[in-house]
Coordinates of C-alpha atoms in Angstrom, one line a residue:
Chain A
X273 CA 38.0 -30.8 -67.9
X274 CA 41.2 -31.2 -69.9
X275 CA 40.7 -29.7 -73.3
X276 CA 43.9 -31.0 -74.9
X277 CA 42.7 -34.4 -76.3
X278 CA 40.8 -34.3 -79.6
X279 CA 37.4 -35.5 -80.1
X280 CA 38.4 -38.6 -82.1
X281 CA 40.8 -39.6 -79.4
X282 CA 38.1 -39.4 -76.8
X283 CA 35.7 -41.3 -79.0
X284 CA 38.3 -44.1 -79.5
X285 CA 38.8 -44.2 -75.7
X286 CA 35.1 -44.7 -75.4
X287 CA 35.1 -47.6 -77.9
X288 CA 33.4 -45.7 -80.8
X289 CA 34.7 -47.2 -84.1
X290 CA 35.7 -45.0 -87.0
X291 CA 32.8 -46.6 -88.9
X292 CA 30.4 -45.5 -86.2
X293 CA 31.9 -42.0 -86.2
X294 CA 31.6 -41.7 -90.0
X295 CA 28.0 -42.9 -89.8
X296 CA 27.4 -40.1 -87.4
X297 CA 29.1 -37.6 -89.6
X298 CA 26.9 -38.7 -92.5
X299 CA 23.8 -38.4 -90.4
X300 CA 24.9 -34.9 -89.3
X301 CA 25.5 -33.9 -92.9
X302 CA 22.1 -35.0 -94.0
X303 CA 20.4 -33.3 -91.0
X304 CA 22.1 -30.1 -91.9
X305 CA 21.0 -30.6 -95.5
X306 CA 24.6 -30.7 -96.7
X307 CA 25.8 -32.7 -99.7
X308 CA 27.4 -36.1 -99.0
X309 CA 30.7 -34.6 -100.2
X310 CA 30.8 -32.6 -97.0
X311 CA 31.0 -35.8 -94.8
X312 CA 34.8 -36.1 -95.0
X313 CA 35.0 -32.3 -94.1
X314 CA 32.8 -32.8 -91.1
X315 CA 34.8 -35.9 -90.0
X316 CA 38.1 -34.0 -90.5
X317 CA 36.9 -31.0 -88.5
X318 CA 35.5 -33.1 -85.7
X319 CA 38.6 -35.2 -85.5
X320 CA 40.7 -32.1 -85.0
X321 CA 38.3 -30.3 -82.8
X322 CA 39.5 -29.5 -79.3
X323 CA 36.8 -29.9 -76.7
X324 CA 35.2 -26.5 -76.5
X325 CA 34.3 -25.3 -73.0
X326 CA 30.6 -25.1 -72.5
X327 CA 29.0 -23.2 -69.6
X328 CA 25.4 -24.3 -69.2
X329 CA 23.2 -21.8 -67.3
X330 CA 19.9 -23.0 -65.9
X331 CA 17.5 -20.2 -65.1
X332 CA 13.7 -20.4 -64.8
X333 CA 13.3 -23.9 -66.3
X334 CA 12.1 -27.4 -65.5
X335 CA 15.2 -29.3 -66.5
X336 CA 13.2 -30.9 -69.2
X337 CA 15.6 -29.8 -71.9
X338 CA 18.5 -31.5 -70.0
X339 CA 16.3 -34.6 -69.6
X340 CA 15.7 -34.6 -73.3
X341 CA 19.3 -34.3 -74.1
X342 CA 20.8 -36.7 -71.6
X343 CA 18.3 -39.4 -71.1
X344 CA 16.4 -40.1 -74.3
X345 CA 19.5 -40.7 -76.4
X346 CA 21.8 -42.5 -74.1
X347 CA 24.0 -44.3 -75.0
X348 CA 24.2 -43.2 -78.6
X349 CA 27.1 -41.6 -80.3
X350 CA 25.3 -38.2 -80.2
X351 CA 25.2 -38.3 -76.5
X352 CA 28.9 -39.1 -76.3
X353 CA 29.7 -36.2 -78.5
X354 CA 28.0 -34.0 -76.0
X355 CA 29.9 -35.7 -73.1
X356 CA 33.0 -35.0 -75.0
X357 CA 32.6 -31.3 -75.1
X358 CA 34.0 -29.8 -72.0
X359 CA 30.8 -29.2 -70.0
X360 CA 32.4 -27.1 -67.3
X361 CA 29.3 -25.9 -65.5
X362 CA 25.8 -27.4 -65.4
X363 CA 23.7 -27.4 -62.2
X364 CA 22.1 -30.8 -62.8
X365 CA 25.1 -32.7 -64.3
X366 CA 28.1 -31.4 -62.5
X367 CA 29.5 -33.3 -59.5
X368 CA 30.7 -30.2 -57.8
X369 CA 28.3 -28.2 -55.6
X370 CA 28.2 -24.8 -53.9
X371 CA 31.4 -22.7 -53.9
X372 CA 33.2 -25.4 -55.9
X373 CA 30.7 -25.3 -58.7
X374 CA 30.9 -21.5 -59.0
X375 CA 34.7 -21.8 -58.9
X376 CA 34.5 -24.2 -61.8
X377 CA 32.6 -21.7 -63.9
X378 CA 34.9 -18.9 -63.1
X379 CA 37.9 -21.0 -63.9
X380 CA 36.5 -22.1 -67.2
X381 CA 35.7 -18.5 -68.0
X382 CA 39.2 -17.4 -67.2
X383 CA 40.9 -20.2 -69.1
X384 CA 38.8 -20.0 -72.2
X385 CA 38.1 -16.3 -72.3
X386 CA 36.6 -15.3 -75.6
X387 CA 36.2 -19.0 -76.7
X388 CA 33.6 -20.7 -74.5
X389 CA 30.0 -21.3 -75.5
X390 CA 27.2 -20.4 -73.2
X391 CA 24.1 -22.7 -73.3
X392 CA 21.1 -21.3 -71.5
X393 CA 18.0 -23.1 -70.6
X394 CA 15.1 -21.2 -68.9
X395 CA 14.0 -17.7 -69.1
X396 CA 15.1 -15.0 -66.6
X397 CA 13.4 -12.3 -64.7
X398 CA 13.9 -9.1 -66.8
X399 CA 15.8 -6.0 -65.8
X400 CA 12.6 -4.4 -64.5
X401 CA 11.4 -7.2 -62.3
X402 CA 12.4 -8.4 -58.8
X403 CA 15.8 -10.2 -59.3
X404 CA 14.9 -12.4 -56.3
X405 CA 12.5 -14.5 -58.3
X406 CA 15.4 -16.7 -59.6
X407 CA 18.9 -16.8 -58.2
X408 CA 21.8 -19.2 -57.9
X409 CA 24.5 -18.9 -55.3
X410 CA 22.8 -15.7 -54.3
X411 CA 23.3 -14.1 -57.7
X412 CA 20.4 -13.1 -59.9
X413 CA 20.0 -14.8 -63.3
X414 CA 20.4 -11.5 -65.1
X415 CA 23.7 -10.6 -63.4
X416 CA 25.0 -14.2 -63.8
X417 CA 24.3 -14.1 -67.5
X418 CA 25.8 -10.7 -68.0
X419 CA 28.9 -11.7 -66.1
X420 CA 29.3 -14.9 -68.1
X421 CA 28.5 -13.2 -71.4
X422 CA 31.7 -11.1 -71.3
X423 CA 34.1 -13.7 -72.5
X424 CA 31.7 -15.9 -74.5
X425 CA 32.2 -16.8 -78.2
X426 CA 28.5 -17.4 -78.7
X427 CA 25.2 -18.2 -76.8
X428 CA 22.9 -21.0 -77.5
X429 CA 19.4 -20.6 -76.0
X430 CA 17.9 -24.1 -75.6
X431 CA 14.2 -24.7 -75.1
X432 CA 11.2 -22.4 -75.5
X433 CA 11.8 -20.6 -72.2
X434 CA 15.3 -19.5 -73.1
X435 CA 14.5 -18.8 -76.7
X436 CA 11.1 -17.0 -76.3
X437 CA 10.3 -16.8 -72.6
X438 CA 8.2 -20.0 -72.6
X439 CA 6.0 -21.0 -69.7
X440 CA 7.4 -18.4 -67.2
X441 CA 6.5 -15.6 -69.7
X442 CA 3.0 -17.0 -70.3
X443 CA 0.2 -14.7 -69.2
X444 CA 0.2 -13.1 -66.7
X445 CA 4.0 -13.5 -66.5
X446 CA 4.3 -13.1 -62.7
X447 CA 8.1 -13.0 -62.7
X448 CA 8.5 -10.5 -65.6
X449 CA 10.3 -13.2 -67.5
X450 CA 12.2 -12.4 -70.6
X451 CA 14.0 -14.5 -73.2
X452 CA 17.8 -14.7 -73.6
X453 CA 17.6 -12.7 -76.9
X454 CA 16.1 -9.8 -74.9
X455 CA 19.3 -9.6 -72.9
X456 CA 22.0 -10.8 -75.3
X457 CA 22.5 -8.0 -77.9
X458 CA 26.1 -8.1 -78.9
X459 CA 27.1 -11.8 -79.1
X460 CA 26.2 -14.4 -81.7
X461 CA 23.0 -16.1 -80.5
X462 CA 21.3 -19.3 -81.7
X463 CA 17.8 -20.2 -80.5
X464 CA 16.9 -23.9 -80.3
X465 CA 13.3 -23.7 -79.1
X466 CA 11.1 -26.6 -78.2
X467 CA 9.5 -27.9 -75.0
X468 CA 12.0 -29.6 -75.0
X469 CA 13.9 -29.4 -78.2
X470 CA 14.7 -32.6 -80.2
X471 CA 18.0 -33.9 -78.7
X472 CA 19.5 -34.5 -82.2
X473 CA 18.9 -30.8 -83.0
X474 CA 20.9 -29.7 -79.9
X475 CA 23.8 -32.0 -80.8
X476 CA 23.5 -31.2 -84.5
X477 CA 23.9 -27.5 -83.9
X478 CA 26.9 -28.1 -81.7
X479 CA 28.5 -30.3 -84.4
X480 CA 27.8 -27.7 -87.0
X481 CA 29.5 -25.1 -84.9
X482 CA 32.5 -27.4 -84.3
X483 CA 32.8 -28.2 -88.0
X484 CA 32.6 -24.7 -89.5
X485 CA 33.6 -22.6 -86.5
X486 CA 30.7 -20.3 -87.2
X487 CA 27.0 -20.1 -86.5
X488 CA 24.6 -22.0 -88.9
X489 CA 22.2 -20.1 -91.1
X490 CA 19.3 -18.8 -89.0
X491 CA 15.7 -17.9 -89.6
X492 CA 13.9 -14.7 -88.4
X493 CA 13.7 -16.2 -84.9
X494 CA 17.4 -17.0 -84.9
X495 CA 16.6 -20.7 -85.3
X496 CA 18.9 -22.9 -87.4
X497 CA 17.3 -23.3 -90.8
X498 CA 18.6 -26.8 -91.1
X499 CA 16.2 -27.9 -88.4
X500 CA 13.6 -25.2 -88.3
X501 CA 13.4 -24.5 -92.0
X502 CA 10.1 -26.3 -92.6
X503 CA 6.7 -26.4 -91.0
X504 CA 5.6 -29.6 -89.2
X505 CA 2.5 -29.5 -91.5
X506 CA 4.6 -29.6 -94.7
X507 CA 6.5 -32.7 -93.6
X508 CA 3.7 -34.5 -91.7
X509 CA 2.9 -38.0 -92.8
X510 CA -0.8 -37.2 -92.1
X511 CA -0.7 -34.3 -94.6
X512 CA -2.4 -36.2 -97.4
X513 CA -5.4 -36.6 -95.2
X514 CA -5.5 -32.8 -94.6
X515 CA -5.4 -32.2 -98.3
X516 CA -8.2 -34.7 -98.9
X517 CA -10.3 -33.2 -96.1
X518 CA -10.2 -36.3 -93.9
X519 CA -10.0 -35.4 -90.2
X520 CA -10.2 -37.0 -86.8
X521 CA -13.1 -35.2 -85.0
X522 CA -12.3 -36.7 -81.6
X523 CA -9.6 -38.7 -80.0
X524 CA -11.4 -42.0 -80.3
X525 CA -13.5 -41.8 -83.5
X526 CA -12.9 -43.7 -86.7
X527 CA -10.7 -40.9 -88.1
X528 CA -8.4 -41.0 -85.1
X529 CA -8.1 -44.8 -85.4
X530 CA -7.4 -44.5 -89.1
X531 CA -4.7 -41.9 -88.5
X532 CA -6.4 -39.0 -90.2
X533 CA -5.3 -35.4 -89.9
X534 CA -5.5 -33.8 -86.4
X535 CA -6.1 -30.2 -87.6
X536 CA -9.7 -30.1 -86.1
X537 CA -8.4 -31.3 -82.7
X538 CA -6.1 -28.3 -82.5
X539 CA -2.9 -29.4 -84.3
X540 CA -0.5 -26.4 -84.5
X541 CA 1.6 -28.1 -87.2
X542 CA 0.7 -25.5 -89.9
X543 CA 2.4 -22.7 -87.9
X544 CA 5.1 -24.7 -86.2
X545 CA 8.6 -24.9 -87.5
X546 CA 10.6 -27.9 -86.1
X547 CA 12.3 -31.1 -87.0
X548 CA 9.9 -33.5 -85.2
X549 CA 8.2 -34.7 -88.3
X550 CA 11.4 -35.9 -89.9
X551 CA 13.7 -36.7 -87.0
X552 CA 11.2 -38.1 -84.5
X553 CA 11.9 -38.6 -80.8
X554 CA 13.4 -41.4 -78.7
X555 CA 15.9 -42.4 -81.2
X556 CA 13.5 -42.1 -84.1
X557 CA 10.8 -44.2 -82.4
X558 CA 7.8 -41.8 -82.8
X559 CA 6.6 -38.3 -82.2
X560 CA 3.5 -36.6 -80.8
X561 CA 1.5 -36.6 -84.0
X562 CA 2.6 -40.2 -84.7
X563 CA 1.2 -41.0 -81.2
X564 CA -2.1 -39.4 -82.2
X565 CA -1.8 -36.1 -80.4
X566 CA -1.9 -32.7 -82.1
X567 CA 1.3 -30.7 -82.2
X568 CA 1.3 -28.0 -79.5
X569 CA 3.5 -25.7 -81.4
X570 CA 6.2 -25.7 -78.7
X571 CA 9.0 -24.3 -80.9
X572 CA 7.0 -21.1 -81.5
X573 CA 6.9 -17.9 -79.4
X574 CA 4.1 -17.6 -76.9
X575 CA 2.7 -21.1 -77.6
X576 CA 1.1 -21.3 -74.2
X577 CA -1.0 -18.2 -74.9
X578 CA -1.9 -19.1 -78.5
X579 CA -5.6 -19.7 -77.8
X580 CA -5.8 -23.3 -76.5
X581 CA -4.1 -26.5 -77.4
X582 CA -7.3 -28.2 -78.7
X583 CA -8.6 -25.3 -80.8
X584 CA -7.9 -25.4 -84.5
X585 CA -5.3 -22.9 -85.7
X586 CA -7.8 -20.8 -87.6
X587 CA -10.2 -20.5 -84.7
X588 CA -10.1 -17.0 -83.0
X589 CA -9.0 -16.9 -79.4
X590 CA -11.9 -15.0 -77.9
X591 CA -15.6 -15.7 -77.2
X592 CA -16.5 -14.8 -80.7
X593 CA -19.9 -16.5 -80.8
X594 CA -21.2 -14.3 -78.0
X595 CA -19.6 -11.2 -79.5
X596 CA -21.4 -11.8 -82.8
X597 CA -24.7 -12.6 -81.2
X598 CA -24.5 -9.5 -79.0
X599 CA -23.4 -7.3 -81.9
X600 CA -26.3 -8.7 -84.0
X601 CA -28.8 -7.9 -81.3
X602 CA -27.5 -4.4 -80.8
X603 CA -27.5 -3.8 -84.5
X604 CA -31.0 -5.1 -84.9
X605 CA -32.2 -2.8 -82.2
X606 CA -30.4 0.1 -83.8
X607 CA -31.8 -0.8 -87.2
X608 CA -35.3 -1.1 -85.7
X609 CA -34.9 2.3 -84.0
X610 CA -33.7 3.9 -87.3
X611 CA -36.6 2.4 -89.2
X612 CA -39.1 3.6 -86.5
X613 CA -37.6 7.1 -86.6
X614 CA -37.8 7.2 -90.4
X615 CA -41.5 6.0 -90.3
X616 CA -42.3 8.6 -87.6
X617 CA -40.7 11.3 -89.7
X618 CA -42.7 10.3 -92.7
X619 CA -45.9 10.0 -90.6
X620 CA -45.3 13.4 -89.0
X621 CA -44.6 14.8 -92.5
X622 CA -48.0 13.5 -93.7
X623 CA -49.8 14.8 -90.7
X624 CA -48.3 18.2 -90.9
X625 CA -48.9 18.4 -94.7
X626 CA -50.9 21.6 -95.6
X627 CA -52.4 21.3 -99.1
X628 CA -51.6 24.3 -101.3
X629 CA -54.3 25.5 -103.6
X630 CA -53.4 26.9 -107.0
X631 CA -55.0 30.2 -106.1
X632 CA -52.7 30.6 -103.1
X633 CA -49.7 30.0 -105.3
X634 CA -50.9 32.5 -107.9
X635 CA -51.4 35.1 -105.2
X636 CA -47.8 34.6 -104.0
X637 CA -46.5 35.3 -107.5
Chain B
X10 CA 11.6 -10.7 -81.5
X11 CA 8.4 -12.4 -80.6
X12 CA 6.4 -9.5 -82.1
X13 CA 4.9 -11.3 -85.1
X14 CA 3.4 -13.8 -82.8
X15 CA 2.0 -11.1 -80.5
X16 CA 0.6 -9.4 -83.7
X17 CA -1.1 -12.7 -84.7
X18 CA -2.6 -13.2 -81.2
X19 CA -3.9 -9.6 -81.3
X20 CA -5.6 -10.0 -84.7
X21 CA -7.0 -13.4 -83.6
X22 CA -8.2 -12.0 -80.3
X23 CA -9.1 -8.4 -79.5
X24 CA -9.0 -7.1 -83.0
X25 CA -11.2 -9.9 -84.3
X26 CA -13.7 -9.2 -81.6
X27 CA -13.7 -5.5 -82.5
X28 CA -14.1 -6.2 -86.3
X29 CA -16.9 -8.7 -85.5
X30 CA -18.7 -6.2 -83.3
X31 CA -18.6 -3.5 -85.9
X32 CA -19.6 -5.9 -88.6
X33 CA -22.5 -7.4 -86.5
X34 CA -23.9 -4.1 -85.5
X35 CA -23.6 -2.5 -88.9
X36 CA -25.0 -5.4 -90.9
X37 CA -27.9 -6.2 -88.6
X38 CA -28.8 -2.5 -88.4
X39 CA -28.9 -2.2 -92.2
X40 CA -30.8 -5.4 -92.9
X41 CA -33.3 -4.9 -90.1
X42 CA -33.9 -1.3 -91.3
X43 CA -34.4 -2.5 -94.9
X44 CA -37.0 -5.1 -93.9
X45 CA -38.8 -2.9 -91.3
X46 CA -39.1 0.0 -93.7
X47 CA -40.5 -2.5 -96.3
X48 CA -42.1 -1.2 -99.4
X49 CA -44.9 1.2 -100.2
X50 CA -48.3 -0.5 -99.9
X51 CA -49.5 -1.4 -103.3
X52 CA -53.3 -1.2 -103.5
X53 CA -53.6 -2.5 -107.0
X54 CA -55.0 -6.0 -107.5
X55 CA -52.1 -8.4 -108.0
X56 CA -52.2 -10.2 -111.3
X57 CA -50.1 -13.2 -110.0
X58 CA -48.3 -14.4 -106.9
X59 CA -45.0 -12.9 -105.7
X60 CA -43.2 -15.8 -104.2
X61 CA -42.4 -18.0 -107.2
X62 CA -41.5 -15.1 -109.6
X63 CA -39.3 -13.7 -106.8
X64 CA -37.3 -16.9 -106.7
X65 CA -37.3 -17.3 -110.5
X66 CA -35.7 -13.9 -110.7
X67 CA -33.0 -14.9 -108.3
X68 CA -31.8 -17.3 -111.0
X69 CA -32.6 -15.3 -114.1
X70 CA -30.8 -12.2 -112.9
X71 CA -27.8 -14.2 -111.8
X72 CA -27.3 -15.9 -115.1
X73 CA -26.7 -13.2 -117.7
X74 CA -29.1 -13.1 -120.7
X75 CA -27.6 -13.5 -124.2
X76 CA -27.9 -9.8 -124.9
X77 CA -25.9 -8.8 -121.9
X78 CA -23.3 -11.4 -122.7
X79 CA -23.0 -10.2 -126.3
X80 CA -22.5 -6.6 -125.1
X81 CA -20.1 -7.3 -122.3
X82 CA -18.6 -10.8 -122.4
X83 CA -15.6 -9.8 -120.3
X84 CA -17.7 -8.5 -117.4
X85 CA -20.0 -11.6 -117.5
X86 CA -17.3 -14.3 -117.7
X87 CA -14.6 -12.7 -115.5
X88 CA -17.2 -11.3 -113.1
X89 CA -18.7 -14.8 -112.6
X90 CA -15.3 -16.5 -112.4
X91 CA -13.9 -14.3 -109.6
X92 CA -17.2 -14.2 -107.6
X93 CA -17.4 -18.0 -107.7
X94 CA -13.7 -18.3 -107.0
X95 CA -14.0 -15.9 -104.0
X96 CA -16.9 -17.9 -102.6
X97 CA -15.0 -21.2 -103.0
X98 CA -11.9 -19.9 -101.3
X99 CA -14.0 -18.4 -98.5
X100 CA -16.4 -21.2 -97.9
X101 CA -14.7 -24.4 -99.0
X102 CA -11.2 -24.0 -97.6
X103 CA -11.0 -26.3 -94.5
X104 CA -9.5 -23.8 -92.0
X105 CA -12.2 -21.3 -93.0
X106 CA -14.9 -23.9 -92.3
X107 CA -13.4 -24.5 -88.9
X108 CA -13.6 -20.7 -88.2
X109 CA -17.2 -20.5 -89.3
X110 CA -18.0 -23.6 -87.3
X111 CA -16.6 -22.0 -84.2
X112 CA -18.6 -18.8 -84.9
X113 CA -22.0 -20.2 -86.0
X114 CA -21.9 -23.9 -85.2
X115 CA -22.4 -24.7 -88.9
X116 CA -20.0 -27.0 -90.8
X117 CA -19.9 -28.6 -94.2
X118 CA -17.3 -30.6 -96.2
X119 CA -14.4 -28.7 -97.7
X120 CA -12.6 -29.1 -101.0
X121 CA -9.1 -30.6 -101.3
X122 CA -6.5 -27.9 -100.7
X123 CA -4.7 -28.1 -104.1
X124 CA -8.1 -27.4 -105.7
X125 CA -8.8 -24.4 -103.5
X126 CA -5.3 -23.2 -104.2
X127 CA -5.8 -23.3 -107.9
X128 CA -9.1 -21.6 -107.7
X129 CA -7.6 -18.8 -105.5
X130 CA -4.8 -18.3 -108.1
X131 CA -7.4 -17.9 -110.9
X132 CA -9.5 -15.6 -108.6
X133 CA -6.5 -13.3 -108.0
X134 CA -5.6 -13.1 -111.7
X135 CA -9.3 -12.4 -112.5
X136 CA -9.4 -9.6 -110.0
X137 CA -6.3 -8.0 -111.5
X138 CA -7.9 -8.3 -114.9
X139 CA -11.0 -6.7 -113.6
X140 CA -9.0 -3.7 -112.2
X141 CA -7.1 -3.3 -115.4
X142 CA -10.4 -3.4 -117.4
X143 CA -11.8 -0.8 -115.0
X144 CA -9.0 1.7 -115.4
X145 CA -8.6 1.2 -119.2
X146 CA -12.3 1.1 -120.2
X147 CA -13.3 4.8 -120.7
X148 CA -16.9 4.4 -119.5
X149 CA -16.0 2.3 -116.5
X150 CA -13.2 4.6 -115.6
X151 CA -15.5 7.6 -115.8
X152 CA -18.2 6.1 -113.5
X153 CA -15.8 4.6 -111.0
X154 CA -15.7 6.3 -107.6
X155 CA -13.2 6.1 -104.8
X156 CA -15.4 3.5 -103.1
X157 CA -15.1 1.2 -106.1
X158 CA -11.3 1.2 -105.8
X159 CA -11.5 0.9 -102.0
X160 CA -13.6 -2.3 -102.1
X161 CA -11.4 -3.7 -104.9
X162 CA -8.5 -3.4 -102.5
X163 CA -10.5 -4.7 -99.6
X164 CA -11.4 -7.8 -101.6
X165 CA -8.0 -8.3 -103.2
X166 CA -6.0 -8.1 -100.0
X167 CA -7.5 -11.1 -98.1
X168 CA -7.0 -13.2 -101.3
X169 CA -3.4 -12.3 -101.9
X170 CA -2.3 -12.5 -98.2
X171 CA -4.1 -15.8 -97.9
X172 CA -2.3 -17.1 -100.9
X173 CA 1.1 -15.9 -99.6
X174 CA 0.3 -17.4 -96.2
X175 CA -0.7 -20.8 -97.7
X176 CA 2.5 -21.0 -99.7
X177 CA 4.6 -19.6 -96.8
X178 CA 6.1 -17.0 -99.1
X179 CA 6.6 -14.4 -96.3
X180 CA 8.5 -15.2 -93.1
X181 CA 7.9 -15.6 -90.2
X182 CA 4.6 -17.4 -90.8
X183 CA 2.7 -15.7 -87.9
X184 CA 3.3 -12.3 -89.6
X185 CA 1.7 -13.3 -92.9
X186 CA -1.1 -15.2 -91.3
X187 CA -1.7 -12.2 -89.0
X188 CA -1.7 -9.9 -92.0
X189 CA -4.2 -12.2 -93.8
X190 CA -6.6 -12.1 -90.7
X191 CA -6.1 -8.3 -90.4
X192 CA -7.1 -7.8 -94.1
X193 CA -10.2 -9.9 -93.5
X194 CA -11.1 -7.8 -90.5
X195 CA -10.8 -4.7 -92.6
X196 CA -13.1 -6.3 -95.1
X197 CA -15.6 -7.2 -92.3
X198 CA -15.5 -3.6 -91.0
X199 CA -16.0 -2.1 -94.4
X200 CA -18.7 -4.6 -95.4
X201 CA -21.8 -3.0 -93.8
X202 CA -21.0 0.5 -94.9
X203 CA -20.0 0.1 -98.5
X204 CA -21.1 -1.6 -101.7
X205 CA -19.8 -4.8 -100.1
X206 CA -23.2 -5.0 -98.3
X207 CA -24.4 -6.5 -101.6
X208 CA -23.1 -9.9 -100.4
X209 CA -26.1 -9.9 -98.1
X210 CA -28.6 -7.6 -99.9
X211 CA -28.1 -8.6 -103.6
X212 CA -30.3 -11.7 -103.4
X213 CA -32.9 -9.9 -101.3
X214 CA -33.1 -7.1 -103.9
X215 CA -33.4 -9.7 -106.7
X216 CA -36.2 -11.4 -104.9
X217 CA -38.0 -8.1 -104.5
X218 CA -37.6 -7.3 -108.2
X219 CA -39.0 -10.7 -109.2
X220 CA -41.9 -10.3 -106.7
X221 CA -42.8 -6.9 -108.3
X222 CA -42.7 -8.5 -111.7
X223 CA -44.9 -11.3 -110.5
X224 CA -47.5 -8.8 -109.1
X225 CA -47.5 -6.9 -112.3
X226 CA -47.8 -10.2 -114.3
X227 CA -44.7 -9.6 -116.4
X228 CA -41.8 -12.0 -117.2
X229 CA -39.7 -12.6 -114.1

């Protein structure tokens, strides 16, 4: 927990060479779309960086985000960078338990007041719902977050649940779940959505924060532009097939075997902004579309309720075929009735017609 | 903050159902009424058949004759360009084919996106030219009604929002995609009750005209 030693000292202790460190800085620069001239600046900033205190709050979540971060990248330099921040409170990773764990959080808050980072994964029951749906140490998620927020420098919401409400908020939202951004109003906030997010994106954002001491450029959903600035679709290696109109129609047809576009199988790539297409998963091994599965859109709000994972993006969510058929039949009946009415009117008119003789008209004059 | 997505899901869900219901009822009612009312019985002995001249007129009235072209080349050329462009963007863009397939169970091959994109750009420009022509040409301006401008807007909005969505020119993406779908829903709702009905009735009317020509034994 000692925050005195600098990052580079800790890295040397762990056997990371300067060459390896600079390679990481170069990768970080390219991830953040910064020019190569910024590499020395990143290295200098990281070398000098004191370990920032991080308080990791886990609310209504599945620990998938932590799994993504800790397991898939071990033992790369990115993982060490994260070990080297002072992770003072994390349900899954900390050794302490019970009172001691809560004590660690309070101590970190006191010692780093105004400077520590809060990382949240998971959504939380909103102010109007029963706080008992999710508690730790007898304290509701909402009260824990509000208490911890007080001395925080910034908040990072990791995963779709923290950023947008995710699975707990999916219809019918039994716990009245809300996203972190619904609660955090007066502190800098970064959303790193994904189910889970790409590990390099989590470490990349933290590196950027350590380097520049300020939040990265964010999009409308408060996602870092460097990682969420482009749609999966626009960077997808299968995109040429989409443009040519070559699609897999099922998961085992010729198109699927030839690696054609997965749009018709429900790929949400066109409306999903994330870094999967360029950074890949498991140390750059592959990614969902590379493995032949459509993108689920897990870095977008409400992706669980977006109409079905295997329905194309442009397909409406409801039972439209039945609606159209029903409306057509109702319309045909209405049209038939209108025609019958018009015919009857004409027929009645003809039946009721009284011929007028010229003599009659002349008499009326 | 997740409002644009909620908006998109609303236009893709309940709002689409509503628009489709109004469109379905309105269009079916109008078409069925037109067919059931039929035409006045004609007791004169027909000079020729109706079927072939009917279909011939479908073509002859679609391709402008030289006289019309000489009098109004702008209307003929630009009118044809934007109508064809609109149909290409509507019927040959792959996401649209997917939508139609989910609705009607019918599918056909689409065009490559860059081609549909170029056609859409030309269509948008043509529609703007058509509007400028309408408000600058004294006769056209005089005979234009509120409805004419209304359906111009209803036709233009789906194209421009679709173009903006395709090129991701408005963020966040769910907002512009949702606006595109909403504009199409407005188009669908207006369709049965305005001149837009001609999408479905124009060729029926042309066939009737040709059939009448055929009966009378004149050129169709």
